[in-house]
């Protein structure tokens, strides 16, 4: 099932009501055949019993749950175990009722199955072959009552696309299915697709802000040489598509432009708009760039990556390679430009409060099948690094950031 991007209608003058509301956070308590506070193992498995400290969770308006480590909480196939994993989008369809009861797709019924003596993993269905699974319910103890969203079915949960759509491009090819990625709240554009549109006016963009960003509204600099072999397009890519200004070619030590090794998914994606410089849109699950519209990306680099090489890589697969995502691209001779930011973004960051640029990294022309290394160097272990992507010239791009085959968007790769 592919995610659906809204028809591109760029006027970024939406009200705050169309944007993602803040996540609501809580702890969980289990009752029934197994009872007690829900805690976590270090790997993100959620457990009842075992004396673990109370884990903290947050639910967004699409019904997706994340934990205190920003891991997406999912139902693992095929057993449907409820656990939280790094670098994945949370399963949607959860909600919190008026009394604090947690539901999934409208049901309050969960199952606890033994994992160790006195410890239980949590599932949405009994595990085949385990006779000691017991029925439980989960409660937030009244926190976040009536929060979150509910999907129509387990196979087609409906998130909300709240990123900034891009103007005048046709909707993604194919029959629009229901999306299944978490995102913020928005207004439905049809009975099958829930979207909100952040639209950009056609007035001239401001030329200054706290972060030096005049390049985001100017034409692209001359584009010269392609990256070295490690980051050149695969055979299916248009020859010479990813290219950069002279002097910004990644070093030969750059990581491969894939996610075959350890990688980090962005923990914040923040759109900012020059036509609404004081408006903070909050974190989204889509990236979007155009003239005067940029997206900011935060990555938390694990401490265990000390001494390794890290590369920020941007991937834009051909649409035939996508299984669960989609994008809309109108290049019109433009390019996507990246800056390294001097400090991380936050959910309250707006155009006029973007952290100062720590350096221009380059600009690349885009076409389906493009992939390239944005930056490479020693991993900044234990730190949060941030990037800004902007559209230059006539480029307009909106994509659903996704790690599923084929990965799409900006990632930090370790090698």
mmCIF file of C-alpha atoms in Angstrom:
data_model
loop_
_atom_site.group_PDB
_atom_site.id
_atom_site.type_symbol
_atom_site.label_atom_id
_atom_site.label_comp_id
_atom_site.label_asym_id
_atom_site.label_seq_id
_atom_site.Cartn_x
_atom_site.Cartn_y
_atom_site.Cartn_z
ATOM 1 C CA UNK A 1 0.000 0.000 0.000
ATOM 2 C CA UNK A 2 1.513 3.312 -1.035
ATOM 3 C CA UNK A 3 1.225 6.584 0.791
ATOM 4 C CA UNK A 4 -0.582 9.348 -1.060
ATOM 5 C CA UNK A 5 0.687 12.868 -1.506
ATOM 6 C CA UNK A 6 -1.862 15.609 -1.747
ATOM 7 C CA UNK A 7 -2.486 17.292 -5.096
ATOM 8 C CA UNK A 8 0.121 19.994 -5.232
ATOM 9 C CA UNK A 9 -1.348 23.374 -4.391
ATOM 10 C CA UNK A 10 1.264 25.637 -2.935
ATOM 11 C CA UNK A 11 0.000 28.679 -1.022
ATOM 12 C CA UNK A 12 1.302 28.188 2.555
ATOM 13 C CA UNK A 13 -1.280 30.346 4.247
ATOM 14 C CA UNK A 14 -3.005 27.645 6.298
ATOM 15 C CA UNK A 15 -4.291 28.053 9.795
ATOM 16 C CA UNK A 16 -2.702 26.309 12.745
ATOM 17 C CA UNK A 17 -5.752 24.065 12.960
ATOM 18 C CA UNK A 18 -4.635 22.313 9.785
ATOM 19 C CA UNK A 19 -1.250 21.499 11.262
ATOM 20 C CA UNK A 20 -0.093 18.745 13.525
ATOM 21 C CA UNK A 21 -1.029 19.367 17.131
ATOM 22 C CA UNK A 22 1.539 18.587 19.817
ATOM 23 C CA UNK A 23 1.966 14.952 20.798
ATOM 24 C CA UNK A 24 0.468 13.926 24.139
ATOM 25 C CA UNK A 25 2.645 11.849 26.460
ATOM 26 C CA UNK A 26 1.830 9.241 29.100
ATOM 27 C CA UNK A 27 2.841 6.043 30.899
ATOM 28 C CA UNK A 28 1.034 2.728 30.486
ATOM 29 C CA UNK A 29 -0.482 0.396 33.061
ATOM 30 C CA UNK A 30 -1.667 -3.127 32.238
ATOM 31 C CA UNK A 31 -4.683 -4.790 33.874
ATOM 32 C CA UNK A 32 -6.214 -8.232 33.499
ATOM 33 C CA UNK A 33 -4.408 -11.557 33.292
ATOM 34 C CA UNK A 34 -1.110 -9.717 33.778
ATOM 35 C CA UNK A 35 -0.943 -6.395 35.550
ATOM 36 C CA UNK A 36 1.503 -3.670 36.411
ATOM 37 C CA UNK A 37 3.412 -0.772 34.921
ATOM 38 C CA UNK A 38 4.636 -1.196 31.353
ATOM 39 C CA UNK A 39 8.421 -0.876 31.083
ATOM 40 C CA UNK A 40 10.973 -1.422 28.339
ATOM 41 C CA UNK A 41 14.060 -3.426 27.544
ATOM 42 C CA UNK A 42 16.983 -1.510 26.066
ATOM 43 C CA UNK A 43 16.074 -2.813 22.607
ATOM 44 C CA UNK A 44 12.584 -1.282 22.815
ATOM 45 C CA UNK A 45 10.518 -4.338 23.719
ATOM 46 C CA UNK A 46 7.618 -3.290 25.935
ATOM 47 C CA UNK A 47 7.134 -5.508 28.979
ATOM 48 C CA UNK A 48 4.662 -6.035 31.796
ATOM 49 C CA UNK A 49 6.334 -7.247 34.989
ATOM 50 C CA UNK A 50 10.025 -7.714 35.632
ATOM 51 C CA UNK A 51 10.444 -4.606 37.769
ATOM 52 C CA UNK A 52 11.323 -2.289 34.884
ATOM 53 C CA UNK A 53 10.862 1.437 35.369
ATOM 54 C CA UNK A 54 7.796 3.014 33.824
ATOM 55 C CA UNK A 55 8.385 3.741 30.143
ATOM 56 C CA UNK A 56 7.184 7.019 28.665
ATOM 57 C CA UNK A 57 5.251 7.162 25.405
ATOM 58 C CA UNK A 58 3.707 9.878 23.241
ATOM 59 C CA UNK A 59 0.814 9.574 20.787
ATOM 60 C CA UNK A 60 0.334 11.840 17.797
ATOM 61 C CA UNK A 61 -2.886 12.853 16.131
ATOM 62 C CA UNK A 62 -2.540 10.099 13.528
ATOM 63 C CA UNK A 63 -2.595 7.464 16.262
ATOM 64 C CA UNK A 64 1.128 6.678 16.112
ATOM 65 C CA UNK A 65 3.034 6.044 19.365
ATOM 66 C CA UNK A 66 6.711 6.815 19.990
ATOM 67 C CA UNK A 67 8.788 6.236 23.113
ATOM 68 C CA UNK A 68 11.067 8.574 25.058
ATOM 69 C CA UNK A 69 13.986 7.586 22.802
ATOM 70 C CA UNK A 70 12.063 8.781 19.717
ATOM 71 C CA UNK A 71 11.635 5.207 18.520
ATOM 72 C CA UNK A 72 8.534 4.362 16.535
ATOM 73 C CA UNK A 73 6.309 1.816 18.282
ATOM 74 C CA UNK A 74 5.174 -0.855 15.857
ATOM 75 C CA UNK A 75 3.392 -4.196 15.685
ATOM 76 C CA UNK A 76 6.026 -6.595 14.428
ATOM 77 C CA UNK A 77 4.958 -9.118 11.794
ATOM 78 C CA UNK A 78 3.771 -11.794 11.978
ATOM 79 C CA UNK A 79 3.184 -11.997 15.745
ATOM 80 C CA UNK A 80 1.982 -8.382 16.190
ATOM 81 C CA UNK A 81 4.251 -7.751 19.173
ATOM 82 C CA UNK A 82 4.066 -4.167 20.449
ATOM 83 C CA UNK A 83 7.620 -2.823 20.559
ATOM 84 C CA UNK A 84 9.508 0.361 19.686
ATOM 85 C CA UNK A 85 12.307 0.322 17.099
ATOM 86 C CA UNK A 86 14.873 2.889 16.052
ATOM 87 C CA UNK A 87 14.534 4.420 12.606
ATOM 88 C CA UNK A 88 10.997 3.252 11.856
ATOM 89 C CA UNK A 89 7.698 5.040 11.548
ATOM 90 C CA UNK A 90 5.191 4.080 14.256
ATOM 91 C CA UNK A 91 2.184 1.948 13.464
ATOM 92 C CA UNK A 92 -0.934 4.105 13.367
ATOM 93 C CA UNK A 93 -4.440 3.227 14.530
ATOM 94 C CA UNK A 94 -3.948 3.653 18.287
ATOM 95 C CA UNK A 95 -6.113 5.991 20.311
ATOM 96 C CA UNK A 96 -6.880 6.849 23.936
ATOM 97 C CA UNK A 97 -10.500 6.779 25.041
ATOM 98 C CA UNK A 98 -12.253 9.169 27.374
ATOM 99 C CA UNK A 99 -11.289 7.103 30.419
ATOM 100 C CA UNK A 100 -7.667 6.663 29.370
ATOM 101 C CA UNK A 101 -8.155 3.216 27.845
ATOM 102 C CA UNK A 102 -5.825 2.472 24.926
ATOM 103 C CA UNK A 103 -7.386 1.025 21.793
ATOM 104 C CA UNK A 104 -5.973 -0.294 18.549
ATOM 105 C CA UNK A 105 -8.321 -0.104 15.572
ATOM 106 C CA UNK A 106 -11.178 0.403 18.037
ATOM 107 C CA UNK A 107 -10.397 -2.592 20.264
ATOM 108 C CA UNK A 108 -9.242 -2.339 23.878
ATOM 109 C CA UNK A 109 -8.132 -5.978 23.883
ATOM 110 C CA UNK A 110 -4.403 -6.729 24.066
ATOM 111 C CA UNK A 111 -2.527 -9.882 25.039
ATOM 112 C CA UNK A 112 0.389 -10.542 27.380
ATOM 113 C CA UNK A 113 2.477 -13.604 26.567
ATOM 114 C CA UNK A 114 5.322 -14.892 28.779
ATOM 115 C CA UNK A 115 8.822 -13.803 27.759
ATOM 116 C CA UNK A 116 10.609 -14.764 31.003
ATOM 117 C CA UNK A 117 9.654 -15.655 34.554
ATOM 118 C CA UNK A 118 7.147 -13.000 35.613
ATOM 119 C CA UNK A 119 7.664 -10.932 32.445
ATOM 120 C CA UNK A 120 5.271 -10.560 29.535
ATOM 121 C CA UNK A 121 5.551 -9.137 26.048
ATOM 122 C CA UNK A 122 2.529 -7.290 24.670
ATOM 123 C CA UNK A 123 0.631 -8.278 21.518
ATOM 124 C CA UNK A 124 -2.589 -7.399 19.734
ATOM 125 C CA UNK A 125 -3.401 -11.091 19.197
ATOM 126 C CA UNK A 126 -2.453 -14.344 20.961
ATOM 127 C CA UNK A 127 0.835 -15.863 19.827
ATOM 128 C CA UNK A 128 0.453 -19.184 18.022
ATOM 129 C CA UNK A 129 1.851 -22.040 20.079
ATOM 130 C CA UNK A 130 1.879 -20.099 23.367
ATOM 131 C CA UNK A 131 -0.824 -21.449 25.651
ATOM 132 C CA UNK A 132 -0.102 -19.038 28.507
ATOM 133 C CA UNK A 133 -1.055 -15.786 26.774
ATOM 134 C CA UNK A 134 -3.600 -13.801 28.790
ATOM 135 C CA UNK A 135 -5.959 -10.974 27.922
ATOM 136 C CA UNK A 136 -5.056 -7.503 29.187
ATOM 137 C CA UNK A 137 -6.096 -3.910 28.744
ATOM 138 C CA UNK A 138 -3.775 -0.902 28.686
ATOM 139 C CA UNK A 139 -4.482 2.433 30.335
ATOM 140 C CA UNK A 140 -2.856 5.852 30.410
ATOM 141 C CA UNK A 141 -4.490 6.531 33.792
ATOM 142 C CA UNK A 142 -6.570 9.292 32.249
ATOM 143 C CA UNK A 143 -3.772 11.027 30.350
ATOM 144 C CA UNK A 144 -4.356 12.012 26.709
ATOM 145 C CA UNK A 145 -8.021 11.048 26.839
ATOM 146 C CA UNK A 146 -9.559 10.944 23.358
ATOM 147 C CA UNK A 147 -6.138 11.579 21.750
ATOM 148 C CA UNK A 148 -4.718 9.964 18.664
ATOM 149 C CA UNK A 149 -6.386 8.618 15.583
ATOM 150 C CA UNK A 150 -7.866 5.406 14.367
ATOM 151 C CA UNK A 151 -7.300 3.686 11.069
ATOM 152 C CA UNK A 152 -10.059 1.846 9.252
ATOM 153 C CA UNK A 153 -8.221 -1.482 9.229
ATOM 154 C CA UNK A 154 -4.985 -3.041 10.372
ATOM 155 C CA UNK A 155 -3.708 -3.305 6.820
ATOM 156 C CA UNK A 156 -4.529 0.227 5.742
ATOM 157 C CA UNK A 157 -4.067 2.677 8.608
ATOM 158 C CA UNK A 158 -4.608 6.259 7.513
ATOM 159 C CA UNK A 159 -2.090 8.873 8.576
ATOM 160 C CA UNK A 160 -2.257 12.475 7.606
ATOM 161 C CA UNK A 161 0.092 14.162 5.176
ATOM 162 C CA UNK A 162 0.808 17.549 6.689
ATOM 163 C CA UNK A 163 3.902 18.596 4.876
ATOM 164 C CA UNK A 164 4.028 21.438 2.414
ATOM 165 C CA UNK A 165 2.646 20.247 -0.927
ATOM 166 C CA UNK A 166 4.288 21.474 -4.084
ATOM 167 C CA UNK A 167 2.462 23.489 -6.716
ATOM 168 C CA UNK A 168 1.230 22.565 -10.146
ATOM 169 C CA UNK A 169 2.636 19.026 -10.309
ATOM 170 C CA UNK A 170 0.198 16.171 -10.962
ATOM 171 C CA UNK A 171 -0.648 13.790 -8.129
ATOM 172 C CA UNK A 172 1.532 10.657 -7.933
ATOM 173 C CA UNK A 173 0.738 8.068 -10.525
ATOM 174 C CA UNK A 174 -1.541 5.187 -9.701
ATOM 175 C CA UNK A 175 -4.765 4.789 -7.768
ATOM 176 C CA UNK A 176 -4.433 6.721 -4.513
ATOM 177 C CA UNK A 177 -4.550 4.196 -1.642
ATOM 178 C CA UNK A 178 -4.877 5.119 2.009
ATOM 179 C CA UNK A 179 -1.549 6.226 3.494
ATOM 180 C CA UNK A 180 -0.058 4.343 6.407
ATOM 181 C CA UNK A 181 2.542 6.628 7.870
ATOM 182 C CA UNK A 182 2.115 8.678 11.017
ATOM 183 C CA UNK A 183 1.819 12.391 10.655
ATOM 184 C CA UNK A 184 0.011 15.397 11.987
ATOM 185 C CA UNK A 185 -3.638 16.244 11.830
ATOM 186 C CA UNK A 186 -5.178 17.817 8.775
ATOM 187 C CA UNK A 187 -8.342 18.254 6.791
ATOM 188 C CA UNK A 188 -9.453 15.455 4.457
ATOM 189 C CA UNK A 189 -9.255 16.291 0.785
ATOM 190 C CA UNK A 190 -11.340 13.292 -0.223
ATOM 191 C CA UNK A 191 -13.010 10.303 1.349
ATOM 192 C CA UNK A 192 -9.903 8.163 0.896
ATOM 193 C CA UNK A 193 -7.023 10.530 1.510
ATOM 194 C CA UNK A 194 -6.493 12.722 4.555
ATOM 195 C CA UNK A 195 -4.303 15.692 3.772
ATOM 196 C CA UNK A 196 -3.576 19.234 4.692
ATOM 197 C CA UNK A 197 -1.954 21.742 2.409
ATOM 198 C CA UNK A 198 0.601 24.276 3.419
ATOM 199 C CA UNK A 199 0.464 26.706 0.537
ATOM 200 C CA UNK A 200 2.904 29.252 -0.691
ATOM 201 C CA UNK A 201 1.869 32.626 -2.014
ATOM 202 C CA UNK A 202 3.329 33.974 -5.218
ATOM 203 C CA UNK A 203 4.710 37.109 -3.587
ATOM 204 C CA UNK A 204 8.442 37.682 -3.569
ATOM 205 C CA UNK A 205 10.233 35.896 -0.731
ATOM 206 C CA UNK A 206 12.061 37.798 2.023
ATOM 207 C CA UNK A 207 15.759 38.081 1.408
ATOM 208 C CA UNK A 208 16.946 37.877 5.008
ATOM 209 C CA UNK A 209 16.274 36.015 8.226
ATOM 210 C CA UNK A 210 18.177 34.991 11.318
ATOM 211 C CA UNK A 211 19.794 32.185 9.384
ATOM 212 C CA UNK A 212 21.591 33.446 6.260
ATOM 213 C CA UNK A 213 19.436 31.820 3.653
ATOM 214 C CA UNK A 214 19.258 34.053 0.621
ATOM 215 C CA UNK A 215 20.455 31.091 -1.405
ATOM 216 C CA UNK A 216 17.130 29.382 -0.762
ATOM 217 C CA UNK A 217 15.355 31.876 -2.969
ATOM 218 C CA UNK A 218 17.964 32.419 -5.633
ATOM 219 C CA UNK A 219 18.742 30.370 -8.688
ATOM 220 C CA UNK A 220 21.081 27.430 -8.282
ATOM 221 C CA UNK A 221 24.822 28.008 -8.531
ATOM 222 C CA UNK A 222 26.657 26.535 -11.490
ATOM 223 C CA UNK A 223 26.528 22.786 -11.232
ATOM 224 C CA UNK A 224 29.688 21.076 -12.233
ATOM 225 C CA UNK A 225 31.056 17.658 -11.423
ATOM 226 C CA UNK A 226 29.192 14.536 -10.273
ATOM 227 C CA UNK A 227 30.103 12.856 -6.977
ATOM 228 C CA UNK A 228 32.736 10.086 -7.035
ATOM 229 C CA UNK A 229 31.983 6.457 -7.679
ATOM 230 C CA UNK A 230 30.696 5.771 -4.165
ATOM 231 C CA UNK A 231 27.771 8.117 -4.660
ATOM 232 C CA UNK A 232 27.095 7.946 -8.382
ATOM 233 C CA UNK A 233 23.657 6.812 -9.586
ATOM 234 C CA UNK A 234 22.914 3.138 -9.989
ATOM 235 C CA UNK A 235 22.526 1.834 -13.540
ATOM 236 C CA UNK A 236 18.806 2.637 -13.476
ATOM 237 C CA UNK A 237 19.491 6.297 -12.779
ATOM 238 C CA UNK A 238 19.781 9.004 -15.413
ATOM 239 C CA UNK A 239 23.437 9.518 -16.200
ATOM 240 C CA UNK A 240 24.950 12.534 -14.529
ATOM 241 C CA UNK A 241 21.775 13.463 -12.638
ATOM 242 C CA UNK A 242 23.273 14.174 -9.199
ATOM 243 C CA UNK A 243 25.821 16.940 -9.535
ATOM 244 C CA UNK A 244 27.271 19.605 -7.295
ATOM 245 C CA UNK A 245 28.929 22.985 -7.396
ATOM 246 C CA UNK A 246 32.664 22.815 -7.896
ATOM 247 C CA UNK A 247 34.583 22.171 -4.719
ATOM 248 C CA UNK A 248 31.834 20.268 -2.871
ATOM 249 C CA UNK A 249 32.446 16.739 -4.127
ATOM 250 C CA UNK A 250 32.320 14.241 -1.242
ATOM 251 C CA UNK A 251 35.566 12.621 -0.188
ATOM 252 C CA UNK A 252 36.390 9.128 -1.467
ATOM 253 C CA UNK A 253 35.740 7.821 2.078
ATOM 254 C CA UNK A 254 32.018 8.568 1.778
ATOM 255 C CA UNK A 255 29.625 5.774 2.706
ATOM 256 C CA UNK A 256 27.618 3.956 0.018
ATOM 257 C CA UNK A 257 24.388 5.634 -1.047
ATOM 258 C CA UNK A 258 22.154 2.927 0.394
ATOM 259 C CA UNK A 259 20.836 1.769 3.767
ATOM 260 C CA UNK A 260 22.542 -1.620 3.719
ATOM 261 C CA UNK A 261 24.435 -0.764 6.916
ATOM 262 C CA UNK A 262 23.594 1.067 10.133
ATOM 263 C CA UNK A 263 21.739 4.323 9.535
ATOM 264 C CA UNK A 264 19.693 7.003 11.257
ATOM 265 C CA UNK A 265 16.216 8.173 10.266
ATOM 266 C CA UNK A 266 15.458 11.872 10.900
ATOM 267 C CA UNK A 267 13.838 12.402 14.284
ATOM 268 C CA UNK A 268 12.437 15.777 13.288
ATOM 269 C CA UNK A 269 11.376 17.035 9.863
ATOM 270 C CA UNK A 270 10.380 20.699 10.070
ATOM 271 C CA UNK A 271 9.066 22.677 7.066
ATOM 272 C CA UNK A 272 9.648 26.439 7.063
ATOM 273 C CA UNK A 273 8.119 28.961 4.692
ATOM 274 C CA UNK A 274 9.390 32.388 3.691
ATOM 275 C CA UNK A 275 5.829 33.595 3.062
ATOM 276 C CA UNK A 276 4.884 32.856 6.690
ATOM 277 C CA UNK A 277 8.197 33.563 8.420
ATOM 278 C CA UNK A 278 6.888 33.380 11.988
ATOM 279 C CA UNK A 279 4.737 30.262 11.534
ATOM 280 C CA UNK A 280 6.036 27.036 13.100
ATOM 281 C CA UNK A 281 4.466 23.997 11.453
ATOM 282 C CA UNK A 282 5.914 21.411 13.828
ATOM 283 C CA UNK A 283 7.401 18.062 12.975
ATOM 284 C CA UNK A 284 6.108 16.282 9.874
ATOM 285 C CA UNK A 285 6.627 12.985 8.074
ATOM 286 C CA UNK A 286 6.973 14.504 4.619
ATOM 287 C CA UNK A 287 9.868 16.537 3.330
ATOM 288 C CA UNK A 288 9.124 19.400 0.970
ATOM 289 C CA UNK A 289 11.249 21.935 -0.853
ATOM 290 C CA UNK A 290 10.549 24.651 -3.409
ATOM 291 C CA UNK A 291 11.409 28.293 -3.975
ATOM 292 C CA UNK A 292 11.055 29.858 -0.514
ATOM 293 C CA UNK A 293 10.138 26.593 1.236
ATOM 294 C CA UNK A 294 12.746 24.485 3.034
ATOM 295 C CA UNK A 295 12.763 21.407 5.266
ATOM 296 C CA UNK A 296 14.973 20.931 8.333
ATOM 297 C CA UNK A 297 16.177 17.499 9.461
ATOM 298 C CA UNK A 298 17.548 16.467 12.881
ATOM 299 C CA UNK A 299 19.562 13.276 13.344
ATOM 300 C CA UNK A 300 20.605 11.848 16.723
ATOM 301 C CA UNK A 301 23.942 10.113 16.192
ATOM 302 C CA UNK A 302 24.443 7.114 18.538
ATOM 303 C CA UNK A 303 27.371 7.296 20.950
ATOM 304 C CA UNK A 304 28.371 3.816 19.777
ATOM 305 C CA UNK A 305 29.269 5.271 16.368
ATOM 306 C CA UNK A 306 32.373 6.990 17.760
ATOM 307 C CA UNK A 307 35.370 6.510 15.471
ATOM 308 C CA UNK A 308 33.285 5.549 12.432
ATOM 309 C CA UNK A 309 32.614 7.471 9.226
ATOM 310 C CA UNK A 310 29.167 8.963 8.662
ATOM 311 C CA UNK A 311 27.601 10.234 5.450
ATOM 312 C CA UNK A 312 24.379 12.155 4.973
ATOM 313 C CA UNK A 313 22.818 10.603 1.876
ATOM 314 C CA UNK A 314 19.806 11.693 -0.159
ATOM 315 C CA UNK A 315 17.836 9.064 -2.053
ATOM 316 C CA UNK A 316 15.129 9.642 -4.661
ATOM 317 C CA UNK A 317 14.293 6.245 -6.179
ATOM 318 C CA UNK A 318 12.435 5.701 -9.403
ATOM 319 C CA UNK A 319 8.734 5.367 -8.609
ATOM 320 C CA UNK A 320 8.664 1.772 -9.792
ATOM 321 C CA UNK A 321 11.048 0.938 -6.930
ATOM 322 C CA UNK A 322 8.718 2.268 -4.218
ATOM 323 C CA UNK A 323 6.494 -0.044 -2.192
ATOM 324 C CA UNK A 324 5.026 2.147 0.554
ATOM 325 C CA UNK A 325 5.983 5.729 -0.311
ATOM 326 C CA UNK A 326 5.532 8.226 -3.109
ATOM 327 C CA UNK A 327 6.693 11.659 -4.199
ATOM 328 C CA UNK A 328 5.846 14.503 -6.540
ATOM 329 C CA UNK A 329 8.675 16.191 -8.436
ATOM 330 C CA UNK A 330 8.736 19.183 -10.741
ATOM 331 C CA UNK A 331 12.351 20.025 -11.503
ATOM 332 C CA UNK A 332 12.038 22.768 -14.134
ATOM 333 C CA UNK A 333 15.790 23.258 -14.272
ATOM 334 C CA UNK A 334 16.166 23.734 -10.530
ATOM 335 C CA UNK A 335 18.101 21.892 -7.851
ATOM 336 C CA UNK A 336 17.937 20.876 -4.213
ATOM 337 C CA UNK A 337 20.453 22.672 -1.989
ATOM 338 C CA UNK A 338 21.714 21.509 1.411
ATOM 339 C CA UNK A 339 23.208 23.460 4.293
ATOM 340 C CA UNK A 340 24.608 22.075 7.512
ATOM 341 C CA UNK A 341 22.983 23.931 10.420
ATOM 342 C CA UNK A 342 24.967 25.209 13.389
ATOM 343 C CA UNK A 343 22.372 23.890 15.863
ATOM 344 C CA UNK A 344 19.428 21.474 15.806
ATOM 345 C CA UNK A 345 15.940 22.580 14.850
ATOM 346 C CA UNK A 346 12.970 22.189 17.189
ATOM 347 C CA UNK A 347 9.236 21.746 16.776
ATOM 348 C CA UNK A 348 8.835 25.509 17.259
ATOM 349 C CA UNK A 349 11.337 26.498 14.565
ATOM 350 C CA UNK A 350 9.958 28.837 11.895
ATOM 351 C CA UNK A 351 11.567 30.512 8.867
ATOM 352 C CA UNK A 352 12.763 33.458 10.933
ATOM 353 C CA UNK A 353 14.243 31.257 13.678
ATOM 354 C CA UNK A 354 16.132 28.654 11.646
ATOM 355 C CA UNK A 355 19.573 28.120 13.227
ATOM 356 C CA UNK A 356 22.430 29.814 11.401
ATOM 357 C CA UNK A 357 24.002 27.945 8.528
ATOM 358 C CA UNK A 358 27.166 26.098 9.416
ATOM 359 C CA UNK A 359 28.151 25.934 5.754
ATOM 360 C CA UNK A 360 26.735 25.356 2.306
ATOM 361 C CA UNK A 361 27.178 21.703 1.291
ATOM 362 C CA UNK A 362 26.116 21.904 -2.341
ATOM 363 C CA UNK A 363 23.227 21.783 -4.785
ATOM 364 C CA UNK A 364 22.128 18.812 -6.865
ATOM 365 C CA UNK A 365 19.838 18.470 -9.848
ATOM 366 C CA UNK A 366 17.138 15.853 -9.292
ATOM 367 C CA UNK A 367 15.456 13.224 -11.425
ATOM 368 C CA UNK A 368 13.862 9.897 -10.515
ATOM 369 C CA UNK A 369 16.641 7.486 -9.573
ATOM 370 C CA UNK A 370 18.992 10.130 -8.150
ATOM 371 C CA UNK A 371 21.098 9.348 -5.080
ATOM 372 C CA UNK A 372 24.089 11.205 -3.701
ATOM 373 C CA UNK A 373 26.222 11.910 -0.641
ATOM 374 C CA UNK A 374 25.452 15.310 0.879
ATOM 375 C CA UNK A 375 28.268 15.308 3.432
ATOM 376 C CA UNK A 376 30.764 12.801 4.799
ATOM 377 C CA UNK A 377 33.128 12.812 7.767
ATOM 378 C CA UNK A 378 33.743 11.428 11.244
ATOM 379 C CA UNK A 379 30.518 10.472 13.033
ATOM 380 C CA UNK A 380 29.580 13.078 15.642
ATOM 381 C CA UNK A 381 28.806 10.388 18.196
ATOM 382 C CA UNK A 382 26.309 11.352 20.876
ATOM 383 C CA UNK A 383 25.360 14.615 19.159
ATOM 384 C CA UNK A 384 22.344 15.872 17.228
ATOM 385 C CA UNK A 385 23.205 17.102 13.743
ATOM 386 C CA UNK A 386 20.862 19.114 11.561
ATOM 387 C CA UNK A 387 20.542 19.860 7.855
ATOM 388 C CA UNK A 388 18.439 22.244 5.809
ATOM 389 C CA UNK A 389 17.181 21.339 2.325
ATOM 390 C CA UNK A 390 15.799 24.081 0.064
ATOM 391 C CA UNK A 391 14.537 24.255 -3.492
ATOM 392 C CA UNK A 392 16.334 26.490 -5.980
ATOM 393 C CA UNK A 393 15.282 27.638 -9.417
ATOM 394 C CA UNK A 394 12.121 25.829 -10.473
ATOM 395 C CA UNK A 395 12.506 22.744 -8.277
ATOM 396 C CA UNK A 396 9.415 21.602 -6.373
ATOM 397 C CA UNK A 397 9.575 18.305 -4.495
ATOM 398 C CA UNK A 398 7.428 16.649 -1.843
ATOM 399 C CA UNK A 399 8.154 13.139 -0.609
ATOM 400 C CA UNK A 400 7.098 10.816 2.173
ATOM 401 C CA UNK A 401 10.289 10.077 4.139
ATOM 402 C CA UNK A 402 10.428 6.287 4.365
ATOM 403 C CA UNK A 403 12.981 3.555 5.023
ATOM 404 C CA UNK A 404 10.901 0.811 3.384
ATOM 405 C CA UNK A 405 12.019 -0.423 -0.023
ATOM 406 C CA UNK A 406 13.118 1.590 -1.745
ATOM 407 C CA UNK A 407 14.274 4.137 0.891
ATOM 408 C CA UNK A 408 13.491 7.745 0.060
ATOM 409 C CA UNK A 409 14.680 11.011 1.590
ATOM 410 C CA UNK A 410 17.598 12.135 3.741
ATOM 411 C CA UNK A 411 19.397 9.668 6.030
ATOM 412 C CA UNK A 412 22.689 9.495 7.927
ATOM 413 C CA UNK A 413 24.607 6.311 7.087
ATOM 414 C CA UNK A 414 27.483 4.770 9.075
ATOM 415 C CA UNK A 415 30.331 2.915 7.413
#
